[in-house]
Amino acid sequence: MTLLHTTRTRRRQLGVAAAAAGLLATLLTAGPAAAIPDPGDPPAGDKVSSGLAAETRSAIKRGDIPGVDEVVHSDNIEHVTNIPKDAITGTNSDLAFQGKYAFAGNYDGFVIYDIRNPKKPKTVSQVLCPGSQNDISVSGDLLFLSTDSSRSDDSCSSTSQPATEKSSWEGMKIFDISDKRNPRYVAAVETACGSHTHTLVPEHKDVYVYVSSYSPNAAFPDCQPPHDGISVIKVPRKAPHKAKVVGFPVLFPGEGPDGGGNPGAPTNPGVSKTTGCHDITVLPSKDLAAGACMGDGILFDIRNPERPKVIDRVQDNVNFAFWHSATFNQKANKVVFTDELGGGVGATCNAEIGPNRGADGIYDIKGRGDHRKLVFRSYFKIDRHQADTENCVAHNGSLIPVKGRDIMVQAWYQGGVSVWDFTDSSRPKEIGWFERGPLSDTTSVTGGSWSAYYYNGYIYSNDMAKGFDVLKIDDRRTDAGKRVRMDELNVQTQPDYFDDFDD
């Protein structure tokens, strides 16, 4: 059932202090981000304590939080429509856009939607090709999928296989999407430690792909420590079958088997050891990239896309557990980094965890050229506290293209979708939101918005459990964004929204 409009502020304080302290201790001592289930696996379902379950039900009854599956939102957000999962039933992941189409990743494959009429999206095709996370991007007639689960081979009919076996495969898959109704699998490239996420750096004749992966192990033949860099794949547009790894730039040089990244615990308790990168965002118009690399955030120069060069590196060993993703503002003088505390499956949006953990970190970029530095300004986290059955933490988002302002839409798993303004990087503020009530009031079930992106006047969200959502914001602060039209959008390949556009 949809609740049309509500503006009630929800700042409840759920959970007894002891239980919260136990959860916080678990999160602080955790290793790298927990993995979402492999393709075909059922969603996680762990019973919470009877006391916390009762408190969740009481909060729903009081109206402090929405009811199970109830939709609520701020007055300036409209829930336009939802398309539930169909043949592809795994966990939904990232989104990409091209023309009138949206491309939705899923741990079991991907779906192409016709969004010519955003109020009535139509499913064009569904491709079964298991390989978590199936992080997805498009460029011209090519579609790219990341495989970061050990598979028996590189086919779309592969099965799970231990990473300790040399014959196992992980890496990048490439499809021809010139016929959207019949995508064709054309190439695969194996990469060290697989491909958790990837980022495109498109050139005229070629597409470079930065592959982020992590967590090497001496027992894995194809994922050996130290794994302190990224794989770079070169894909000829006219001959994608010739795609190959052309380099492995080391981003964290150091002595010994662990490389030179953040050592994590016990040196820095509660912080992930850096053994690679989780995600990279490039801003080709500025020859810049920002890397979210587990225990480190980095800024690097990509003038030579095959040999990116680190300019600056920062750590936050107090509040950041796992550097997850990055977003530049349009002027490239700020970067928003996200912290995926709890690995995306933890209930971290509550008063006990607080406003600075599992949040966004906003950094100004100061200086010029190779002397640029990342300077911390503030944290941003949604203040609508969620139930202890709801996974909630900062996740994927994009800019809303408004000249003169820095406004972002962002997914927060079961915390929903937030629209927030960081024009003043020291005083960010939320200006709109959308969310569903918990998937369960008794069991911790993984779900919620994985990615929430703004594209040609609408917000599109890929909900891990509920499917494909279309939202619209009606607000004078964001209205100018409706006039900016894109032909293609991969959020981790940030466009210069105003390069060829005059508003």
Coordinates of C-alpha atoms in Angstrom, one line a residue:
M1 CA 0.0 0.0 0.0
T2 CA 1.3 3.5 -0.9
L3 CA 1.1 6.4 1.5
L4 CA 0.9 9.3 -0.9
H5 CA 2.6 12.0 1.1
T6 CA 4.1 12.4 4.5
T7 CA 6.5 14.9 5.9
R8 CA 6.8 13.5 9.4
T9 CA 10.4 13.5 10.7
R10 CA 11.4 10.1 12.1
R11 CA 14.3 10.3 14.5
R12 CA 13.3 7.5 16.8
Q13 CA 15.8 5.9 19.2
L14 CA 15.3 2.1 18.7
G15 CA 17.2 -0.6 20.6
V16 CA 18.4 -1.0 24.1
A17 CA 21.9 0.3 24.8
A18 CA 23.4 -3.1 25.5
A19 CA 22.2 -4.6 22.2
A20 CA 23.4 -1.5 20.3
A21 CA 26.8 -1.7 22.0
G22 CA 27.1 -5.4 20.9
L23 CA 26.2 -4.5 17.3
L24 CA 28.7 -1.7 17.3
A25 CA 31.4 -3.9 18.7
T26 CA 30.7 -6.5 16.0
L27 CA 30.9 -3.8 13.3
L28 CA 34.1 -2.3 14.7
T29 CA 35.9 -5.7 14.7
A30 CA 34.6 -6.9 11.3
G31 CA 36.9 -7.4 8.4
P32 CA 36.2 -6.4 4.8
A33 CA 32.7 -5.7 3.8
A34 CA 30.4 -8.7 4.1
A35 CA 29.4 -10.3 0.8
I36 CA 25.9 -10.2 -0.5
P37 CA 24.7 -13.8 -1.2
D38 CA 25.9 -15.5 -4.4
P39 CA 23.6 -15.8 -7.4
G40 CA 20.5 -17.8 -6.7
D41 CA 21.0 -17.8 -2.9
P42 CA 17.9 -16.7 -0.9
P43 CA 18.2 -13.3 0.9
A44 CA 19.8 -13.4 4.3
G45 CA 17.3 -14.0 7.1
D46 CA 18.6 -13.8 10.7
K47 CA 16.2 -13.5 13.6
V48 CA 16.8 -10.5 15.8
S49 CA 16.3 -10.7 19.5
S50 CA 12.7 -10.9 20.7
G51 CA 13.2 -7.5 22.5
L52 CA 14.4 -5.7 19.3
A53 CA 11.6 -7.3 17.3
A54 CA 9.0 -6.2 19.8
E55 CA 10.5 -2.7 19.8
T56 CA 10.4 -2.6 16.0
R57 CA 6.7 -3.6 16.0
S58 CA 6.0 -0.9 18.6
A59 CA 7.7 1.7 16.6
I60 CA 5.6 0.8 13.6
K61 CA 2.5 0.9 15.7
R62 CA 3.4 4.4 17.0
G63 CA 4.1 5.6 13.5
D64 CA 7.8 6.2 14.1
I65 CA 8.7 4.0 11.2
P66 CA 6.6 2.8 8.2
G67 CA 4.9 -0.5 8.3
V68 CA 6.4 -3.6 6.6
D69 CA 6.6 -2.7 2.9
E70 CA 4.8 0.6 3.4
V71 CA 6.0 3.4 1.0
V72 CA 6.6 6.9 2.5
H73 CA 8.3 9.9 1.1
S74 CA 8.7 13.7 1.5
D75 CA 6.2 16.0 -0.2
N76 CA 8.6 16.9 -3.0
I77 CA 9.2 13.3 -4.1
E78 CA 6.7 11.3 -6.2
H79 CA 6.8 7.5 -6.4
V80 CA 6.0 7.2 -10.1
T81 CA 6.0 3.4 -10.5
N82 CA 7.6 0.1 -9.6
I83 CA 8.5 -2.8 -11.8
P84 CA 8.9 -6.0 -9.8
K85 CA 11.4 -8.7 -10.6
D86 CA 10.4 -11.1 -13.3
A87 CA 12.5 -13.9 -14.8
I88 CA 15.7 -12.6 -13.3
T89 CA 15.1 -13.1 -9.6
G90 CA 18.5 -12.6 -7.9
T91 CA 19.7 -9.6 -6.0
N92 CA 19.5 -6.4 -8.0
S93 CA 22.6 -4.3 -8.2
D94 CA 23.8 -1.3 -10.3
L95 CA 22.3 0.7 -13.1
A96 CA 23.4 2.3 -16.4
F97 CA 21.6 4.3 -19.0
Q98 CA 21.7 4.9 -22.8
G99 CA 19.1 6.9 -24.8
K100 CA 15.7 5.6 -23.9
Y101 CA 17.0 2.5 -22.1
A102 CA 18.0 1.6 -18.5
F103 CA 20.2 -1.4 -17.9
A104 CA 19.8 -3.0 -14.5
G105 CA 22.4 -5.4 -13.1
N106 CA 21.3 -8.4 -11.0
Y107 CA 23.4 -11.2 -9.5
D108 CA 21.8 -13.6 -11.9
G109 CA 22.2 -11.5 -15.0
F110 CA 20.8 -8.2 -16.3
V111 CA 17.5 -6.6 -17.5
I112 CA 17.0 -3.9 -20.1
Y113 CA 14.1 -1.5 -19.7
D114 CA 12.5 0.9 -22.2
I115 CA 12.1 4.1 -20.2
R116 CA 10.9 6.3 -23.0
N117 CA 7.8 6.8 -20.9
P118 CA 9.2 6.8 -17.3
K119 CA 5.7 6.3 -15.9
K120 CA 5.3 3.0 -17.8
P121 CA 8.7 1.3 -18.2
K122 CA 8.7 -1.8 -20.3
T123 CA 10.9 -4.8 -20.1
V124 CA 12.8 -5.2 -23.3
S125 CA 15.0 -8.2 -22.5
Q126 CA 16.3 -10.3 -19.6
V127 CA 19.6 -12.1 -19.8
L128 CA 20.4 -14.9 -17.4
C129 CA 24.2 -14.9 -16.7
P130 CA 25.0 -15.5 -13.0
G131 CA 28.1 -13.8 -11.7
S132 CA 27.8 -11.5 -8.7
Q133 CA 27.8 -8.6 -8.5
N134 CA 27.2 -8.1 -12.2
D135 CA 28.2 -4.5 -11.8
I136 CA 27.0 -3.0 -15.1
S137 CA 28.1 -0.3 -17.6
V138 CA 27.4 0.6 -21.3
S139 CA 29.3 2.4 -24.0
G140 CA 28.0 2.5 -27.6
D141 CA 27.1 -1.0 -28.6
L142 CA 29.0 -2.6 -25.7
L143 CA 27.7 -3.7 -22.3
F144 CA 30.1 -4.7 -19.5
L145 CA 29.4 -7.0 -16.5
S146 CA 31.7 -7.7 -13.5
T147 CA 32.0 -11.2 -12.1
D148 CA 33.3 -11.4 -8.6
S149 CA 32.2 -14.9 -7.6
S150 CA 34.4 -17.9 -8.5
R151 CA 32.8 -19.7 -11.5
S152 CA 33.5 -23.0 -13.2
D153 CA 34.1 -21.1 -16.5
D154 CA 33.4 -17.8 -18.3
S155 CA 30.1 -18.9 -19.8
C156 CA 26.6 -17.7 -18.8
S157 CA 25.8 -21.3 -17.8
S158 CA 28.7 -21.5 -15.3
T159 CA 28.3 -22.8 -11.8
S160 CA 30.0 -21.8 -8.5
Q161 CA 33.4 -23.3 -7.9
P162 CA 36.0 -22.8 -5.2
A163 CA 38.6 -20.0 -5.8
T164 CA 41.2 -22.5 -4.7
E165 CA 40.9 -24.3 -8.0
K166 CA 43.1 -23.0 -10.7
S167 CA 40.4 -23.6 -13.4
S168 CA 38.0 -21.2 -11.7
W169 CA 37.1 -18.0 -13.5
E170 CA 36.3 -14.4 -12.5
G171 CA 36.6 -11.2 -14.4
M172 CA 34.8 -9.1 -17.0
K173 CA 32.1 -10.1 -19.5
I174 CA 31.3 -8.1 -22.6
F175 CA 28.1 -8.1 -24.6
D176 CA 27.0 -6.6 -27.9
I177 CA 23.8 -4.6 -27.3
S178 CA 23.2 -3.2 -30.8
D179 CA 20.0 -5.3 -30.7
K180 CA 18.5 -4.5 -27.3
R181 CA 16.0 -7.3 -27.6
N182 CA 18.8 -9.8 -28.2
P183 CA 22.1 -9.0 -26.4
R184 CA 24.9 -11.1 -27.6
Y185 CA 27.8 -12.3 -25.4
V186 CA 31.0 -11.5 -27.3
A187 CA 34.1 -11.6 -25.0
A188 CA 35.4 -12.3 -21.5
V189 CA 38.6 -11.2 -19.8
E190 CA 39.9 -12.9 -16.6
T191 CA 41.3 -10.5 -14.0
A192 CA 43.2 -11.0 -10.8
C193 CA 40.8 -11.5 -7.9
G194 CA 37.8 -11.1 -10.3
S195 CA 35.9 -7.8 -10.8
H196 CA 33.9 -6.6 -7.9
T197 CA 33.2 -3.3 -9.7
H198 CA 34.5 -1.7 -12.8
T199 CA 34.7 1.8 -14.3
L200 CA 34.8 2.8 -18.0
V201 CA 37.3 5.4 -19.4
P202 CA 36.0 5.7 -23.0
E203 CA 38.2 6.8 -25.8
H204 CA 37.3 7.1 -29.5
K205 CA 38.5 3.7 -30.7
D206 CA 38.9 1.9 -27.4
V207 CA 37.3 1.6 -24.0
Y208 CA 39.5 1.3 -21.0
V209 CA 38.1 -0.5 -18.1
Y210 CA 39.4 0.0 -14.5
V211 CA 38.7 -3.2 -12.6
S212 CA 38.4 -3.0 -8.8
S213 CA 38.8 -6.2 -6.7
Y214 CA 40.2 -7.1 -3.4
S215 CA 40.8 -9.7 -0.6
P216 CA 43.6 -11.8 -2.0
N217 CA 44.5 -15.1 -0.5
A218 CA 47.7 -17.2 -0.8
A219 CA 45.4 -20.2 -1.3
F220 CA 43.8 -18.6 -4.4
P221 CA 45.9 -19.3 -7.5
D222 CA 44.4 -16.3 -9.4
C223 CA 44.2 -13.9 -6.5
Q224 CA 47.6 -13.7 -4.8
P225 CA 48.7 -11.1 -2.2
P226 CA 49.8 -8.3 -2.3
H227 CA 46.9 -7.1 -4.5
D228 CA 47.6 -3.4 -4.2
G229 CA 46.4 -2.1 -7.5
I230 CA 43.8 -2.3 -10.2
S231 CA 43.6 -4.2 -13.5
V232 CA 43.3 -2.1 -16.7
I233 CA 41.6 -3.7 -19.7
K234 CA 41.7 -2.3 -23.2
V235 CA 38.7 -3.0 -25.3
P236 CA 38.7 -2.2 -29.1
R237 CA 35.2 -1.0 -29.9
K238 CA 35.3 -2.7 -33.4
A239 CA 36.9 -5.9 -32.1
P240 CA 35.8 -6.5 -28.5
H241 CA 36.9 -10.1 -28.8
K242 CA 40.5 -8.7 -28.6
A243 CA 40.0 -7.2 -25.2
K244 CA 42.9 -7.8 -22.8
V245 CA 44.5 -6.7 -19.6
V246 CA 47.2 -4.1 -20.5
G247 CA 48.4 -3.2 -17.1
F248 CA 48.1 -3.5 -13.3
P249 CA 49.1 -0.1 -11.9
V250 CA 50.2 -0.4 -8.2
L251 CA 48.3 2.3 -6.3
F252 CA 49.7 1.4 -2.8
P253 CA 53.4 0.6 -3.2
G254 CA 55.0 -0.9 -0.2
E255 CA 57.4 -3.5 1.1
G256 CA 56.3 -7.0 2.1
P257 CA 53.4 -9.3 1.2
D258 CA 50.7 -6.7 2.3
G259 CA 51.7 -3.8 0.0
G260 CA 51.5 -0.2 1.3
G261 CA 47.8 0.4 2.0
N262 CA 46.0 0.8 5.3
P263 CA 47.1 -2.1 7.5
G264 CA 43.7 -2.3 9.2
A265 CA 43.5 -4.0 12.6
P266 CA 45.2 -4.2 15.0
T267 CA 47.0 -1.0 14.0
N268 CA 43.7 0.6 13.1
P269 CA 40.8 -1.3 14.8
G270 CA 37.5 -1.4 13.0
V271 CA 39.1 -0.4 9.7
S272 CA 39.4 -2.6 6.6
K273 CA 42.9 -3.6 5.6
T274 CA 43.6 -2.2 2.1
T275 CA 44.0 -5.1 -0.4
G276 CA 42.8 -3.4 -3.5
C277 CA 40.0 -1.0 -4.4
H278 CA 36.2 -1.4 -4.1
D279 CA 35.2 1.3 -6.6
I280 CA 36.6 4.1 -8.7
T281 CA 34.9 7.1 -10.2
V282 CA 36.5 8.9 -13.1
L283 CA 35.9 12.5 -14.4
P284 CA 37.4 12.3 -17.9
S285 CA 36.8 16.0 -18.6
K286 CA 39.2 16.8 -15.8
D287 CA 41.5 13.8 -16.2
L288 CA 40.8 12.9 -12.6
A289 CA 39.7 9.8 -10.7
A290 CA 38.8 9.1 -7.1
G291 CA 39.3 5.7 -5.6
A292 CA 37.4 4.2 -2.7
C293 CA 39.9 1.5 -1.6
M294 CA 38.8 -0.3 1.5
G295 CA 41.0 1.5 4.1
D296 CA 42.0 4.4 1.9
G297 CA 40.6 7.2 -0.3
I298 CA 42.7 8.3 -3.2
L299 CA 42.8 11.0 -5.8
F300 CA 44.6 10.2 -9.1
D301 CA 45.5 11.6 -12.5
I302 CA 44.3 9.6 -15.5
R303 CA 45.8 11.7 -18.4
N304 CA 47.4 8.4 -19.4
P305 CA 44.5 6.0 -18.9
E306 CA 46.8 3.0 -18.9
R307 CA 49.0 4.5 -16.2
P308 CA 47.0 6.3 -13.6
K309 CA 49.1 8.2 -11.1
V310 CA 48.1 8.8 -7.4
I311 CA 48.1 12.5 -6.4
D312 CA 46.8 12.2 -2.8
R313 CA 45.7 9.6 -0.4
V314 CA 43.7 10.0 2.8
Q315 CA 42.5 7.7 5.7
D316 CA 39.8 8.1 8.3
N317 CA 40.7 5.6 11.1
V318 CA 38.1 7.0 13.5
N319 CA 34.8 6.8 11.6
F320 CA 35.3 5.1 8.2
A321 CA 35.3 1.3 8.2
F322 CA 35.3 0.5 4.5
W323 CA 35.8 3.2 1.8
H324 CA 33.1 2.1 -0.7
S325 CA 32.5 4.6 -3.5
A326 CA 33.2 8.2 -4.7
T327 CA 31.4 11.1 -6.4
F328 CA 32.9 14.4 -7.7
N329 CA 31.0 17.6 -7.7
Q330 CA 30.7 19.2 -11.2
K331 CA 33.6 21.7 -10.6
A332 CA 35.9 18.9 -9.4
N333 CA 36.8 20.7 -6.2
K334 CA 34.9 18.2 -3.9
V335 CA 34.7 14.5 -3.5
V336 CA 32.0 12.6 -1.6
F337 CA 33.3 9.2 -0.3
T338 CA 30.9 6.6 1.2
D339 CA 31.6 4.3 4.1
E340 CA 29.9 0.9 3.8
L341 CA 30.0 0.1 7.5
G342 CA 28.7 -3.4 8.1
G343 CA 29.2 -4.4 4.5
G344 CA 25.8 -3.5 3.3
V345 CA 24.0 -6.1 5.5
G346 CA 24.2 -4.3 8.8
A347 CA 21.6 -2.2 10.6
T348 CA 23.7 0.9 11.0
C349 CA 21.2 3.7 10.7
N350 CA 20.3 4.2 14.3
A351 CA 21.0 6.6 17.1
E352 CA 23.5 4.2 18.8
I353 CA 25.8 4.0 15.7
G354 CA 25.4 7.7 15.3
P355 CA 25.7 10.2 12.5
N356 CA 29.4 9.8 11.6
R357 CA 29.8 6.1 10.9
G358 CA 28.3 4.4 7.8
A359 CA 28.0 7.9 6.4
D360 CA 29.3 10.0 3.5
G361 CA 32.6 11.9 4.0
I362 CA 32.8 15.2 2.1
Y363 CA 36.3 16.3 1.1
D364 CA 37.3 19.6 -0.6
I365 CA 40.1 19.3 -3.3
K366 CA 42.7 22.0 -2.6
G367 CA 45.7 23.1 -4.7
R368 CA 46.6 22.4 -8.3
G369 CA 48.1 19.7 -10.5
D370 CA 50.1 17.1 -8.7
H371 CA 49.9 19.2 -5.5
R372 CA 46.2 18.8 -5.0
K373 CA 45.1 17.6 -1.6
L374 CA 41.9 16.0 -0.2
V375 CA 40.7 18.1 2.8
F376 CA 38.0 16.7 5.1
R377 CA 35.0 19.0 5.7
S378 CA 32.1 17.0 7.2
Y379 CA 29.9 13.9 7.3
F380 CA 26.4 13.3 6.0
K381 CA 24.0 10.6 7.1
I382 CA 20.3 10.3 6.9
D383 CA 18.6 11.0 10.2
R384 CA 15.6 8.8 9.7
H385 CA 16.6 6.0 12.0
Q386 CA 15.8 2.5 10.7
A387 CA 14.7 -0.7 12.4
D388 CA 17.2 -3.2 13.7
T389 CA 15.9 -5.6 11.0
E390 CA 16.9 -3.2 8.2
N391 CA 20.3 -3.1 6.5
C392 CA 21.1 0.6 6.0
V393 CA 24.3 2.4 5.1
A394 CA 25.6 4.9 2.6
H395 CA 25.6 3.4 -0.9
N396 CA 25.5 4.4 -4.6
G397 CA 24.3 7.8 -5.9
S398 CA 24.8 10.5 -8.5
L399 CA 24.8 14.2 -9.0
I400 CA 21.6 16.0 -10.0
P401 CA 22.9 18.5 -12.6
V402 CA 22.1 21.9 -11.3
K403 CA 24.5 24.8 -12.1
G404 CA 25.9 26.5 -9.1
R405 CA 24.8 23.9 -6.6
D406 CA 26.1 20.5 -5.5
I407 CA 23.1 18.2 -5.1
M408 CA 23.2 14.5 -5.0
V409 CA 20.6 11.6 -4.9
Q410 CA 21.8 8.5 -3.1
A411 CA 20.7 5.0 -2.2
W412 CA 20.8 3.8 1.4
Y413 CA 19.6 0.2 1.1
Q414 CA 16.5 -0.1 3.3
G415 CA 17.1 3.5 4.4
G416 CA 15.7 4.3 0.9
V417 CA 16.7 7.1 -1.3
S418 CA 17.9 10.5 -0.1
V419 CA 18.3 13.8 -2.0
W420 CA 20.8 16.1 -0.3
D421 CA 22.7 19.3 -0.9
F422 CA 26.4 19.7 -0.2
T423 CA 27.0 23.1 -1.8
D424 CA 28.3 24.1 1.6
S425 CA 30.6 21.1 2.2
S426 CA 30.7 21.8 5.9
R427 CA 27.0 21.9 6.3
P428 CA 25.3 19.3 4.1
K429 CA 21.5 18.9 4.4
E430 CA 18.8 16.6 3.1
I431 CA 16.1 18.1 0.9
G432 CA 14.0 15.1 -0.1
W433 CA 13.6 11.3 0.6
F434 CA 11.8 8.1 -0.3
E435 CA 11.7 4.8 1.6
R436 CA 9.8 1.6 2.2
G437 CA 9.2 0.1 5.6
P438 CA 11.2 -2.9 6.7
L439 CA 11.0 -6.1 4.7
S440 CA 10.4 -7.8 8.0
D441 CA 9.7 -6.7 11.6
T442 CA 11.2 -9.9 13.1
T443 CA 14.0 -11.0 10.8
S444 CA 17.0 -9.2 9.4
V445 CA 16.5 -9.5 5.6
T446 CA 18.9 -7.9 3.1
G447 CA 17.2 -5.5 0.7
G448 CA 16.6 -1.9 -0.2
S449 CA 17.9 0.5 -2.9
W450 CA 21.3 -0.5 -4.2
S451 CA 21.7 2.4 -6.6
A452 CA 19.7 5.6 -7.0
Y453 CA 20.6 7.8 -10.0
Y454 CA 19.3 10.9 -11.7
Y455 CA 18.8 10.6 -15.5
N456 CA 16.9 13.0 -17.8
G457 CA 14.5 14.4 -15.2
Y458 CA 13.8 11.2 -13.1
I459 CA 15.4 9.3 -10.3
Y460 CA 15.8 5.5 -11.0
S461 CA 16.4 3.1 -8.1
N462 CA 17.3 -0.6 -8.4
D463 CA 15.9 -2.1 -5.2
M464 CA 17.6 -5.4 -4.3
A465 CA 14.4 -7.1 -3.4
K466 CA 11.5 -5.0 -4.7
G467 CA 12.6 -4.3 -8.3
F468 CA 13.0 -1.2 -10.4
D469 CA 11.6 2.1 -9.0
V470 CA 11.0 5.4 -10.8
L471 CA 10.8 8.5 -8.7
K472 CA 10.4 12.2 -9.5
I473 CA 11.5 15.2 -7.5
D474 CA 9.5 18.5 -7.8
D475 CA 11.6 21.1 -6.1
R476 CA 12.9 24.5 -7.1
R477 CA 16.4 23.6 -6.0
T478 CA 16.6 20.7 -8.5
D479 CA 14.2 21.8 -11.3
A480 CA 17.0 23.1 -13.5
G481 CA 18.3 19.5 -13.7
K482 CA 15.2 18.5 -15.7
R483 CA 16.5 20.5 -18.7
V484 CA 19.8 18.6 -18.9
R485 CA 19.5 15.6 -21.3
M486 CA 22.0 12.9 -21.5
D487 CA 22.6 10.3 -24.3
E488 CA 24.4 7.9 -22.0
L489 CA 25.2 7.7 -18.3
N490 CA 27.5 5.4 -16.4
V491 CA 27.6 7.2 -13.0
Q492 CA 31.1 6.0 -12.2
T493 CA 32.2 7.6 -15.5
Q494 CA 31.0 11.1 -14.5
P495 CA 30.0 13.3 -17.4
D496 CA 30.6 17.1 -17.6
Y497 CA 26.9 17.8 -17.6
F498 CA 27.3 21.3 -19.0
D499 CA 30.1 20.8 -21.5
D500 CA 27.8 20.8 -24.5
F501 CA 24.7 22.1 -22.9
D502 CA 23.5 25.7 -22.4
D503 CA 20.7 26.2 -19.9

